[in-house]
Amino acid sequence: MKKNITIIAFLAVILMGGCKKYTDLTPTGSLLVENAQDYYELVSYPNRAYLISNFQYLVDDMWMKESNFIGVTPNINTVHFSFNENIDRVSMITSSNFYDRSYVYINRWNTIISLVDGSKGDDNVKALAKAEAKVLRAFDHFLLVNVYAKAYNAATAATDGGICIMDKYDLEAQPVKSSVAEVYNFIQKDIDDALPYLQAQPADPYHPSLAFAWALKAKVHLFKKEIAQAKQACEKSLGYNNQIFDLVNYTTKQGGPSVTPIIAPNNPEVLSYMYIQGYNETNFGYTWIISPELRELFGTNDARFNMFFNTTSASFLDIGSNSAYYSIFYTRFFYPTVGLKTTEVYLMQAECLAREGDLAGAMAVVNKLREKRILSGDIILPVPATRKETMDIIINERRKELFLGFNRFMDLKRLNTEPEYAKTVVRKYPLVNKTVPQQTYTLLPTSRLYIIPFPLNILKKNPNLTLNTDEKLPF
Amino acid sequence: MAFVMLFLLTFGLKTTQAQTATYTFSFNNAPINGVIAEIAKKSNYQFIFDAEYLKKAKPVTAKISTNSLKTVLETVFKDQPFDYEINNNTIVLKASNAFTEEEYILHGMVTDSLGSPLPGASIKLKGTNKYTTSDGNGHFNINLTNEYNTLEIAYVGYLSKTQRLDRTAALKVVTVRLSANASLLAEVVVNGFQTLPLERNAGAFAVVDNKKLNEQINTNILAALEGRVAGLAYDKNPFGLGADKQVIRGRGTFSINTTGVRTDPLIVIDGLPSETALEDINPYDIESVTVLKDAAASSIYGSRSANGVIVLTTKKGNGPVKISLNTDFFIDTKPRFNSMHYASTSDILDLETDVYNKERARYTTTESMFNAYGTVANGSVKYYSPLYQLYRDRDAGKLTEDQVNQQLANWRNADYYAQYRDNVWQNAFRQRYNLSFSSSSAKSNTYASVNLDNSAQKVINNNDQKLNIYFKNTYNVNKWLTTTLGFNGAYTKSVSTDGSYDAYTGIQPRYASIVNPDGSLVYADYVNLPDGIAGSAVNGAVVAALKNNAQYRSYRFNILESLNEGQINETKIALRGFANVQAKLMEGLSLSSQLQFENTSTKSDQYYDVNSYKMRSAYNSLVGYTSTTNVYTFGLPTGGRYGQLEKSNNSYTFRNQLSFDRTFDKGKHAISAIAGFEMRQTFSPRGIEDLRYGYDPITLTSTLINTQAVSQTGLPSYIFGGNRTLSVLGRTQTEIKHRNLSTYANAGYTYLNKYNITGSIRVDQADFFGVDPEYKNRPLWSVGASWNASNEDFIQEQKWINLLKLRATYGVNGNQNSESPKYLTARRKSDNLFPSLQYIDIVSLPNPKLRWEKTQTYNGGIDYAFLSNRLRGSIDVYYKKSTDLIVNVELDPTVGAASRAINNGTLINRGIEFTLGGDWLRAGDLTLSSTFILGFNRNRIGKVNSAISQAGNYVASPALYYIEGTAYNTLYAYRYGGMVNGYPYFLDENGKASIDFDASGNPIVSSIKSFNNFGSLVNMGTITPTYTGSFSQRISYKNFELGALLVFSGGNVIRRDVTNINAYDVTDENITQRFKNGNTPAVPRLLVDYPENLINSAGTINTMWQAADVNVVKGDYIKLRNISLSYNLPKGMIGKFKLPSARFTAQVNNLWYASAAGDDIDPESFSGLTGTRTLENPKSFVFGLNLTF
């Protein structure tokens, strides 16, 4: 018997050798990213939000409910709404979700760009994953530079302070600020590197398509006022997708959102999915009130306004102020706020044509869009006599088509560099409340407010990062 | 007795001077008759005896020279089988009682020096194989036949005693007192893998034996260990609530719970690591607790041992059947508010009136001010207090000034807190019954217990019942095979009220009432409590607007009513089964195989009735209304809300081990060694969750809701405008499984019982670390040496030294981190816009160099016992260096992540520990004994890779932000500069003030800044106490025993509670010290007294004021943890009436404390980092009865 026990003892020790694999557990609840295909799938990143709460009121299109302003101790919203340059707004922007998230997204693209080469799998998949990540990285840098730096000005871009370029996965990096010109060069190089590999019809809607990449290229050129290249890129993009959703037909024949829901996959205009808050953000559209000025611009026969905006809810509006808010849920009509869409490409194309002097060509494009938007009255606008008038029509059309989000902010900023189109924003406030005196607030085209200070927490962390304005650090 | 012949020997009948004569005899193997003849001759005494005696008598050998005949007779007849009697001049030899060979029973009791029974002591009849052991009360019975008997009484840890007793001793109970043998005190050390004599160990252990554990009545094992082990500190009030956290020898890791590194000691039950929390173990099942403090002691537990190890040994049978019954009652008094320093209702009303007036001044009309608070379908609805409503009604002309004053007067007399205490709280009451049974024989050893625990908590309607059953049996199958099987099952059933009702603050203002004087409930129209399901808190305007609308439900509220709503019923079943087979292979060598399985499953459900406050509120918020069509829609189905949750976790450990223990060369060399391997898995499977709306608890039916629609799009809400979403269950499940595979060995060699060397090694592999081969098989090991100096001859000459042992160890331990990932890991997530699409979501960024944290410990110690063991104890010095600590490095978000965990940090703990105690006074029935325990710990952060952060982070979160060279959890403060006009200002590193004042003493707004530079901070010391200890005093007199345990700690600093100057709703009594017109210049002004242009700066000023150096005080304190008085039923009574032995105890916990901080600050109910008071620790009264049969 004792002998048997000894044998068992030895067996037990030997068995242990067989347990080598014992600790090789593949954890449930997570997935190891190892293959090229995994990295390719990582490009698909739904629900990317760019929260603009630090500067959403710094435009002529947005409005505030009076109870959120009167009697409220100053905060970044009220300061920007009242265009107040004489307050230390740097201290008020303690951190920024927009900044953090943009760089989190860039880190995702860099993870793919830096690590996909070391993964197992098909080289074509690797090249595609890398190209897609690059074009998205370009998009995020483009947003950052247009929020935190001066608008692109060819004369000064090489010396204008820009943002930090993040070009690889490196959590230990010490980011350094680059000039506006360097940032634009980086963006353009990424797009140009990516274009040869991208697909017209990617695997899922979250992978960037050629239509998107060319649209982005067009936007970058347009912001640099490289009109010929922008125009060519617009045409390329429209070559892949030129659909406009017919809101007129939708209103008159299909009964609008309450009868025929148009969910995300059914809106053909969308080139990319990005948001201010998230995919369901329009559920909470009542938090973004549009200004009486923009409402006036819509007029009475614009399907976009008539179908989507509420003017009567006392919960969110000051009745009598003539403001309105977006009130259609994303499950009823999916209206992209900040991602690129075909209609923006059309309007960029029109702008290029107008800038090149082809006013008729420009108006033809604008009218093409209006046919799908305007319910009655003057649907087809005549060709104006001057380029300025044509441009004004295009700019206003952009305000009506690309409402909410940051497009108006960026447009104001880039157009303010051109005296012809620069705008002094004037706001009379409040309109309804008569217990406090009405004030007139003015935002000059040259105001430093347009350059949003880097958030305080970043400035404190990174001494290399300096403000792009002459504002003072509070520490 | 067959035949008796009587002899009468007479040698001369002359009178002699017997008294003065000197008798001299010399016998050498002389026959008895010759001896008798000679004595009779020399003494002139005559002998009368039975001739039969001569046959049985032994020959006599003796040399006697004395003048006492008695001595002569005693010497001669000492070993003879008969007795003698002197009767005048006649010596009668008679049959001795013993010689009758009649068996008799000797009753005895073995106690320690204090008179406490020693169960399981062995009682052996000298020179025979006859022996017995004492029972649970220390009693023994032994069958004897001889007139005189010599007993040898022995007990582990005590000096053996030899006692000679004659037959008469059998008439009473013989008490044998054993005194503790310091050199053998706590003779064995149980490290979980083996049981070794202490003499052969080198490590730093502390053993808390059964007697120490039961000096007081304990709520649980956690409480029983407090103040019993030097170096085992209790982190009191860790998060302002919750169970104490144990820390052995200081923090050895930076990690806070989120990173998955554990800071608590490893719990081992009967040798195997357990997931059971100490609070959940039945204290009556525990025989002893061994705390392993240094590396040599605990490195055998490998990568989980860096925080120390607590080894629990459960009871086993000791001698014949013993039944023990314990009944304990605990009463925790409900806390008082005295130490909270609240302002009175009246003061709060005055302050809130000022706050109202300040807010009102910003508007031209009252209604325009209230517009900002919104109402039904207008503005965003915000709560405002009943006082605001009162002033709104006054200004709207709905109430006259008199009515307003009347209402205010009524409110001034109310006190919501007092009513809450009177009506919501009760004295917590707990009953505990424990019945245990044990028995042992040569073949088998059994211990079984049943524990029933029933308690009602402080907040009414909260109670739980717990049943704990334990069974353990060891069976000696044959000479070489032993099996142990055991089972522990605990069933807990509890009811707890909805946690949002546990707070007496927040929901209703101080001037509200709960009950009327006649006892009827007072209902509030609305309260500040969002339902958490669909709606937010509402205000008086909303309630007024809905008043007569039948489509809406009431928002009325009463806390006593709501405490019946949404109660959570939970049942928990915890099972632990274990088996151990031990086979003796050859002398000294044995093989054991152990298996343990643990499973805990918890089920809970929660039901909100359709009429509960939260359901009414949620229902209302989902009522939609279109004024144009006058149509109402109802989003929430009528009915209740029922949620269920079921989850479990389990683990197993399987261990095979070879043990060798043998001495050679007549004990000159002793070797003990073990080697084995262990497999361990912990697993938390996916839980099951269910949530239903429109639920009917009678028909058990519910309504289907479109989860996607109600949670994403929401449902129209007329009150709040737009849509409101309904809370539904999350979509992600989690499952965690971890495995460890370890091989280990240790060995010890002892020479001449004086010199020991020990060593151990262990290699751990786990699924979650070690991708890099460099770290995969890194061993954990230790070495140690000790010298039993008191076994040396030159020390044994010093009689006052009973024990002196020197020891030294070095070793490496580990600490696991199961959460930080080594790979780039991701998760599949479904998409909302394209539901058919799944995408990859990154969970964690890769870290291939991840490894376990490593702690190296040097330990040196002395164990001593002096003056017949009256003074005994030990001293330990240690240096503990933890490296490769996981540090959360804060990153510049520009790189794409806010922080990341890497192995890059060093923490050094050094300390000294003293234990001193003994029964220093023994006088008759009085015994005084004291134990003094003191541990010092200094903690210093070594090299750590983290960039200097903002000053505010060091102030607010010292657990996360620290710098090299300081103690972990250092309290940083701003330099207070002074105060102008009620505005405190502070000085930065250059002495520059944080506020510039204008000529009239008003702050210049643009000059106000917060300090961001680390250099502007002052290091005030550590928040963690640098010394902790206890003093235990016991006085026993006859059947009474009085014991007291004082615990203390200090050497640390804490923040004072400072009134918040950045909040309007201040409830502190300091609001009576308002800065108004400079009346109290020494007190900073409250926010309500700030001018409008400075309100935004109040936050900056407040942050620095609350963290100012002048607001830091010492954290030292001492507390009388418990004082108890016990009475043991006298032994005589027990014997006479055949009563079981009985012991009554009355005990009071937390009776008294003294604190260096003063100001009613009890550091145990105070958050030292934030300077926040929490409710006082309740005094508790405990009554216990122990019966042993």
PDB file of N, CA and C in Angstrom, chain A residues 1-2 5 16 22-23 28 30-31 33 41 46 70 74 99 103 166 171-172 206 273 275 279 283 314-316 329 331 435 460-462, chain B residues 363-364 377-379 480 585 652 677 712-713 720 723 735 739 743 767 824-826 828 831-834 839 890 892 894 900 1012 1096:
ATOM      1  N   MET A   1       0.828  -1.209   0.000  1.00  0.00           N
ATOM      2  CA  MET A   1       0.000   0.000   0.000  1.00  0.00           C
ATOM      3  C   MET A   1       0.859   1.255   0.000  1.00  0.00           C
ATOM      4  N   LYS A   2       1.849   1.236   0.891  1.00  0.00           N
ATOM      5  CA  LYS A   2       2.706   2.414   0.967  1.00  0.00           C
ATOM      6  C   LYS A   2       3.391   2.672  -0.361  1.00  0.00           C
ATOM      7  N   ILE A   5       1.171   4.544  -2.600  1.00  0.00           N
ATOM      8  CA  ILE A   5       1.090   5.966  -2.260  1.00  0.00           C
ATOM      9  C   ILE A   5       2.289   6.700  -2.835  1.00  0.00           C
ATOM     10  N   MET A  16       1.915  17.551 -12.820  1.00  0.00           N
ATOM     11  CA  MET A  16       2.083  18.985 -12.762  1.00  0.00           C
ATOM     12  C   MET A  16       2.705  19.529 -14.035  1.00  0.00           C
ATOM     13  N   TYR A  22      -2.135  25.473 -17.905  1.00  0.00           N
ATOM     14  CA  TYR A  22      -3.174  25.796 -16.924  1.00  0.00           C
ATOM     15  C   TYR A  22      -3.428  27.290 -16.824  1.00  0.00           C
ATOM     16  N   THR A  23      -2.355  28.062 -16.885  1.00  0.00           N
ATOM     17  CA  THR A  23      -2.552  29.502 -16.700  1.00  0.00           C
ATOM     18  C   THR A  23      -2.750  30.247 -18.018  1.00  0.00           C
ATOM     19  N   THR A  28     -12.607  35.942 -20.859  1.00  0.00           N
ATOM     20  CA  THR A  28     -13.877  36.305 -21.471  1.00  0.00           C
ATOM     21  C   THR A  28     -14.131  37.757 -21.134  1.00  0.00           C
ATOM     22  N   SER A  30     -13.236  40.122 -22.955  1.00  0.00           N
ATOM     23  CA  SER A  30     -12.355  40.967 -23.749  1.00  0.00           C
ATOM     24  C   SER A  30     -11.712  40.125 -24.837  1.00  0.00           C
ATOM     25  N   LEU A  31     -11.113  40.829 -25.747  1.00  0.00           N
ATOM     26  CA  LEU A  31     -10.638  40.216 -26.967  1.00  0.00           C
ATOM     27  C   LEU A  31      -9.221  40.722 -27.175  1.00  0.00           C
ATOM     28  N   VAL A  33      -6.290  41.948 -29.358  1.00  0.00           N
ATOM     29  CA  VAL A  33      -6.133  42.496 -30.704  1.00  0.00           C
ATOM     30  C   VAL A  33      -4.766  42.052 -31.215  1.00  0.00           C
ATOM     31  N   GLU A  41     -10.546  46.237 -38.178  1.00  0.00           N
ATOM     32  CA  GLU A  41     -11.860  46.453 -37.556  1.00  0.00           C
ATOM     33  C   GLU A  41     -11.834  47.579 -36.527  1.00  0.00           C
ATOM     34  N   PRO A  46     -17.646  53.808 -33.865  1.00  0.00           N
ATOM     35  CA  PRO A  46     -18.913  54.544 -33.835  1.00  0.00           C
ATOM     36  C   PRO A  46     -18.980  55.516 -32.668  1.00  0.00           C
ATOM     37  N   ILE A  70     -29.625  85.489 -17.381  1.00  0.00           N
ATOM     38  CA  ILE A  70     -29.884  86.576 -16.445  1.00  0.00           C
ATOM     39  C   ILE A  70     -29.771  86.064 -15.019  1.00  0.00           C
ATOM     40  N   PRO A  74     -21.215  84.581 -14.113  1.00  0.00           N
ATOM     41  CA  PRO A  74     -20.597  84.354 -15.423  1.00  0.00           C
ATOM     42  C   PRO A  74     -19.922  82.977 -15.520  1.00  0.00           C
ATOM     43  N   TYR A  99     -11.070  68.660 -26.582  1.00  0.00           N
ATOM     44  CA  TYR A  99      -9.632  68.459 -26.720  1.00  0.00           C
ATOM     45  C   TYR A  99      -9.263  67.009 -26.400  1.00  0.00           C
ATOM     46  N   TYR A 103      -7.969  63.896 -29.106  1.00  0.00           N
ATOM     47  CA  TYR A 103      -6.681  63.202 -29.012  1.00  0.00           C
ATOM     48  C   TYR A 103      -6.843  61.724 -28.670  1.00  0.00           C
ATOM     49  N   MET A 166       0.243  64.647 -33.255  1.00  0.00           N
ATOM     50  CA  MET A 166       0.539  63.326 -32.698  1.00  0.00           C
ATOM     51  C   MET A 166       0.621  62.356 -33.863  1.00  0.00           C
ATOM     52  N   LEU A 171       2.707  56.635 -25.577  1.00  0.00           N
ATOM     53  CA  LEU A 171       2.097  57.233 -24.386  1.00  0.00           C
ATOM     54  C   LEU A 171       3.117  58.034 -23.588  1.00  0.00           C
ATOM     55  N   GLU A 172       4.395  57.845 -23.891  1.00  0.00           N
ATOM     56  CA  GLU A 172       5.397  58.594 -23.136  1.00  0.00           C
ATOM     57  C   GLU A 172       5.852  59.852 -23.867  1.00  0.00           C
ATOM     58  N   TYR A 206     -18.660  52.895 -40.917  1.00  0.00           N
ATOM     59  CA  TYR A 206     -17.728  53.618 -40.068  1.00  0.00           C
ATOM     60  C   TYR A 206     -16.309  53.632 -40.639  1.00  0.00           C
ATOM     61  N   TYR A 273     -19.797  59.570 -39.769  1.00  0.00           N
ATOM     62  CA  TYR A 273     -20.623  59.696 -38.574  1.00  0.00           C
ATOM     63  C   TYR A 273     -19.816  60.287 -37.431  1.00  0.00           C
ATOM     64  N   TYR A 275     -20.349  63.406 -34.126  1.00  0.00           N
ATOM     65  CA  TYR A 275     -21.442  64.080 -33.426  1.00  0.00           C
ATOM     66  C   TYR A 275     -20.912  65.173 -32.511  1.00  0.00           C
ATOM     67  N   TYR A 279     -24.572  59.710 -30.916  1.00  0.00           N
ATOM     68  CA  TYR A 279     -25.480  59.345 -32.010  1.00  0.00           C
ATOM     69  C   TYR A 279     -26.923  59.740 -31.730  1.00  0.00           C
ATOM     70  N   ASN A 283     -31.973  63.830 -29.886  1.00  0.00           N
ATOM     71  CA  ASN A 283     -33.010  63.663 -28.864  1.00  0.00           C
ATOM     72  C   ASN A 283     -32.997  64.832 -27.891  1.00  0.00           C
ATOM     73  N   ALA A 314     -42.540  76.251 -24.261  1.00  0.00           N
ATOM     74  CA  ALA A 314     -42.093  77.213 -23.259  1.00  0.00           C
ATOM     75  C   ALA A 314     -41.059  76.612 -22.313  1.00  0.00           C
ATOM     76  N   SER A 315     -40.950  75.285 -22.329  1.00  0.00           N
ATOM     77  CA  SER A 315     -39.959  74.667 -21.451  1.00  0.00           C
ATOM     78  C   SER A 315     -38.555  75.062 -21.849  1.00  0.00           C
ATOM     79  N   PHE A 316     -38.332  75.194 -23.147  1.00  0.00           N
ATOM     80  CA  PHE A 316     -36.961  75.396 -23.610  1.00  0.00           C
ATOM     81  C   PHE A 316     -36.731  76.721 -24.322  1.00  0.00           C
ATOM     82  N   PHE A 329     -36.236  63.338 -32.998  1.00  0.00           N
ATOM     83  CA  PHE A 329     -35.331  62.323 -32.477  1.00  0.00           C
ATOM     84  C   PHE A 329     -34.586  61.616 -33.590  1.00  0.00           C
ATOM     85  N   THR A 331     -34.140  58.679 -34.105  1.00  0.00           N
ATOM     86  CA  THR A 331     -34.809  57.490 -34.653  1.00  0.00           C
ATOM     87  C   THR A 331     -35.924  57.869 -35.628  1.00  0.00           C
ATOM     88  N   THR A 435     -37.155  93.111 -17.395  1.00  0.00           N
ATOM     89  CA  THR A 435     -36.750  93.571 -16.067  1.00  0.00           C
ATOM     90  C   THR A 435     -35.283  93.947 -16.024  1.00  0.00           C
ATOM     91  N   LYS A 460      -1.245  73.258 -17.850  1.00  0.00           N
ATOM     92  CA  LYS A 460      -0.499  73.002 -16.628  1.00  0.00           C
ATOM     93  C   LYS A 460       0.408  71.797 -16.796  1.00  0.00           C
ATOM     94  N   LYS A 461      -0.053  70.821 -17.544  1.00  0.00           N
ATOM     95  CA  LYS A 461       0.716  69.586 -17.736  1.00  0.00           C
ATOM     96  C   LYS A 461       1.890  69.780 -18.666  1.00  0.00           C
ATOM     97  N   ASN A 462       1.680  70.597 -19.678  1.00  0.00           N
ATOM     98  CA  ASN A 462       2.669  70.690 -20.743  1.00  0.00           C
ATOM     99  C   ASN A 462       3.185  72.120 -20.883  1.00  0.00           C
TER     100      ASN A 462
ATOM    101  N   TYR B 363     -32.700  89.934  -9.292  1.00  0.00           N
ATOM    102  CA  TYR B 363     -33.837  90.064 -10.206  1.00  0.00           C
ATOM    103  C   TYR B 363     -34.672  91.253  -9.780  1.00  0.00           C
ATOM    104  N   THR B 364     -35.471  91.741 -10.729  1.00  0.00           N
ATOM    105  CA  THR B 364     -36.317  92.865 -10.361  1.00  0.00           C
ATOM    106  C   THR B 364     -37.597  92.377  -9.698  1.00  0.00           C
ATOM    107  N   ALA B 377     -44.024  72.254 -18.016  1.00  0.00           N
ATOM    108  CA  ALA B 377     -43.914  72.621 -19.423  1.00  0.00           C
ATOM    109  C   ALA B 377     -43.318  74.006 -19.615  1.00  0.00           C
ATOM    110  N   ASN B 378     -42.513  74.466 -18.691  1.00  0.00           N
ATOM    111  CA  ASN B 378     -41.935  75.788 -18.826  1.00  0.00           C
ATOM    112  C   ASN B 378     -40.583  75.842 -18.113  1.00  0.00           C
ATOM    113  N   GLY B 379     -39.551  75.967 -18.892  1.00  0.00           N
ATOM    114  CA  GLY B 379     -38.210  76.029 -18.316  1.00  0.00           C
ATOM    115  C   GLY B 379     -37.777  74.662 -17.810  1.00  0.00           C
ATOM    116  N   TRP B 480      -1.088   4.817   9.082  1.00  0.00           N
ATOM    117  CA  TRP B 480      -0.388   5.741   8.184  1.00  0.00           C
ATOM    118  C   TRP B 480      -1.299   6.607   7.326  1.00  0.00           C
ATOM    119  N   LEU B 585       4.494   8.080   4.652  1.00  0.00           N
ATOM    120  CA  LEU B 585       5.196   7.194   3.732  1.00  0.00           C
ATOM    121  C   LEU B 585       6.305   6.435   4.445  1.00  0.00           C
ATOM    122  N   TYR B 652     -11.522  27.277  -6.277  1.00  0.00           N
ATOM    123  CA  TYR B 652     -11.005  26.034  -5.709  1.00  0.00           C
ATOM    124  C   TYR B 652      -9.505  26.107  -5.562  1.00  0.00           C
ATOM    125  N   PHE B 677       3.030  21.554  -4.788  1.00  0.00           N
ATOM    126  CA  PHE B 677       2.499  22.465  -5.798  1.00  0.00           C
ATOM    127  C   PHE B 677       1.030  22.706  -5.543  1.00  0.00           C
ATOM    128  N   GLN B 712     -33.560  54.875 -25.305  1.00  0.00           N
ATOM    129  CA  GLN B 712     -32.793  55.667 -26.265  1.00  0.00           C
ATOM    130  C   GLN B 712     -33.555  56.939 -26.644  1.00  0.00           C
ATOM    131  N   THR B 713     -34.758  56.746 -27.142  1.00  0.00           N
ATOM    132  CA  THR B 713     -35.547  57.887 -27.583  1.00  0.00           C
ATOM    133  C   THR B 713     -36.248  58.529 -26.406  1.00  0.00           C
ATOM    134  N   PHE B 720     -41.554  68.034 -17.798  1.00  0.00           N
ATOM    135  CA  PHE B 720     -40.169  68.448 -18.037  1.00  0.00           C
ATOM    136  C   PHE B 720     -39.928  68.911 -19.471  1.00  0.00           C
ATOM    137  N   ASN B 723     -38.530  64.706 -24.210  1.00  0.00           N
ATOM    138  CA  ASN B 723     -38.687  63.307 -23.835  1.00  0.00           C
ATOM    139  C   ASN B 723     -37.849  62.984 -22.601  1.00  0.00           C
ATOM    140  N   GLU B 735     -17.506  38.564 -16.718  1.00  0.00           N
ATOM    141  CA  GLU B 735     -17.134  37.251 -16.209  1.00  0.00           C
ATOM    142  C   GLU B 735     -15.636  37.317 -15.953  1.00  0.00           C
ATOM    143  N   ARG B 739      -6.404  32.119 -12.829  1.00  0.00           N
ATOM    144  CA  ARG B 739      -5.766  30.883 -12.379  1.00  0.00           C
ATOM    145  C   ARG B 739      -4.343  31.142 -11.947  1.00  0.00           C
ATOM    146  N   THR B 743       4.606  26.380  -7.467  1.00  0.00           N
ATOM    147  CA  THR B 743       5.403  25.314  -6.867  1.00  0.00           C
ATOM    148  C   THR B 743       6.200  25.959  -5.751  1.00  0.00           C
ATOM    149  N   ASP B 767      -2.463  33.711 -14.927  1.00  0.00           N
ATOM    150  CA  ASP B 767      -2.893  33.981 -16.302  1.00  0.00           C
ATOM    151  C   ASP B 767      -2.724  35.437 -16.674  1.00  0.00           C
ATOM    152  N   LEU B 824      -3.066  44.446 -25.740  1.00  0.00           N
ATOM    153  CA  LEU B 824      -4.087  45.357 -26.236  1.00  0.00           C
ATOM    154  C   LEU B 824      -5.386  44.555 -26.226  1.00  0.00           C
ATOM    155  N   THR B 825      -6.282  44.908 -25.329  1.00  0.00           N
ATOM    156  CA  THR B 825      -7.518  44.142 -25.281  1.00  0.00           C
ATOM    157  C   THR B 825      -8.689  45.008 -25.715  1.00  0.00           C
ATOM    158  N   ALA B 826      -9.672  44.342 -26.214  1.00  0.00           N
ATOM    159  CA  ALA B 826     -10.825  45.045 -26.756  1.00  0.00           C
ATOM    160  C   ALA B 826     -12.073  44.236 -26.464  1.00  0.00           C
ATOM    161  N   ARG B 828     -16.236  43.465 -28.054  1.00  0.00           N
ATOM    162  CA  ARG B 828     -17.164  43.683 -29.158  1.00  0.00           C
ATOM    163  C   ARG B 828     -18.393  44.382 -28.612  1.00  0.00           C
ATOM    164  N   ASP B 831     -23.730  48.177 -32.291  1.00  0.00           N
ATOM    165  CA  ASP B 831     -23.903  49.570 -32.647  1.00  0.00           C
ATOM    166  C   ASP B 831     -25.375  49.955 -32.556  1.00  0.00           C
ATOM    167  N   ASN B 832     -25.621  51.203 -32.216  1.00  0.00           N
ATOM    168  CA  ASN B 832     -26.999  51.652 -32.074  1.00  0.00           C
ATOM    169  C   ASN B 832     -27.622  52.054 -33.407  1.00  0.00           C
ATOM    170  N   LEU B 833     -26.809  52.640 -34.279  1.00  0.00           N
ATOM    171  CA  LEU B 833     -27.370  53.116 -35.539  1.00  0.00           C
ATOM    172  C   LEU B 833     -27.509  51.980 -36.534  1.00  0.00           C
ATOM    173  N   PHE B 834     -26.541  51.063 -36.498  1.00  0.00           N
ATOM    174  CA  PHE B 834     -26.565  49.918 -37.405  1.00  0.00           C
ATOM    175  C   PHE B 834     -26.589  48.664 -36.535  1.00  0.00           C
ATOM    176  N   TYR B 839     -18.763  46.185 -33.452  1.00  0.00           N
ATOM    177  CA  TYR B 839     -17.441  46.778 -33.666  1.00  0.00           C
ATOM    178  C   TYR B 839     -16.562  46.503 -32.459  1.00  0.00           C
ATOM    179  N   GLU B 890      -0.026  59.861 -14.534  1.00  0.00           N
ATOM    180  CA  GLU B 890      -0.951  60.777 -15.191  1.00  0.00           C
ATOM    181  C   GLU B 890      -0.292  61.319 -16.451  1.00  0.00           C
ATOM    182  N   ASP B 892      -0.326  63.644 -20.173  1.00  0.00           N
ATOM    183  CA  ASP B 892      -0.887  64.785 -20.879  1.00  0.00           C
ATOM    184  C   ASP B 892      -1.942  64.212 -21.826  1.00  0.00           C
ATOM    185  N   THR B 894      -2.994  64.961 -24.392  1.00  0.00           N
ATOM    186  CA  THR B 894      -2.627  65.095 -25.796  1.00  0.00           C
ATOM    187  C   THR B 894      -2.093  63.775 -26.359  1.00  0.00           C
ATOM    188  N   ARG B 900      -2.065  56.029 -17.112  1.00  0.00           N
ATOM    189  CA  ARG B 900      -1.753  54.652 -17.453  1.00  0.00           C
ATOM    190  C   ARG B 900      -1.028  54.019 -16.282  1.00  0.00           C
ATOM    191  N   ASN B1012      -0.935  76.745  -8.215  1.00  0.00           N
ATOM    192  CA  ASN B1012      -0.863  75.537  -9.006  1.00  0.00           C
ATOM    193  C   ASN B1012       0.456  74.829  -8.801  1.00  0.00           C
ATOM    194  N   ASN B1096     -17.598  84.098  -7.932  1.00  0.00           N
ATOM    195  CA  ASN B1096     -16.852  83.100  -8.690  1.00  0.00           C
ATOM    196  C   ASN B1096     -15.501  82.771  -8.074  1.00  0.00           C
TER     197      ASN B1096
END
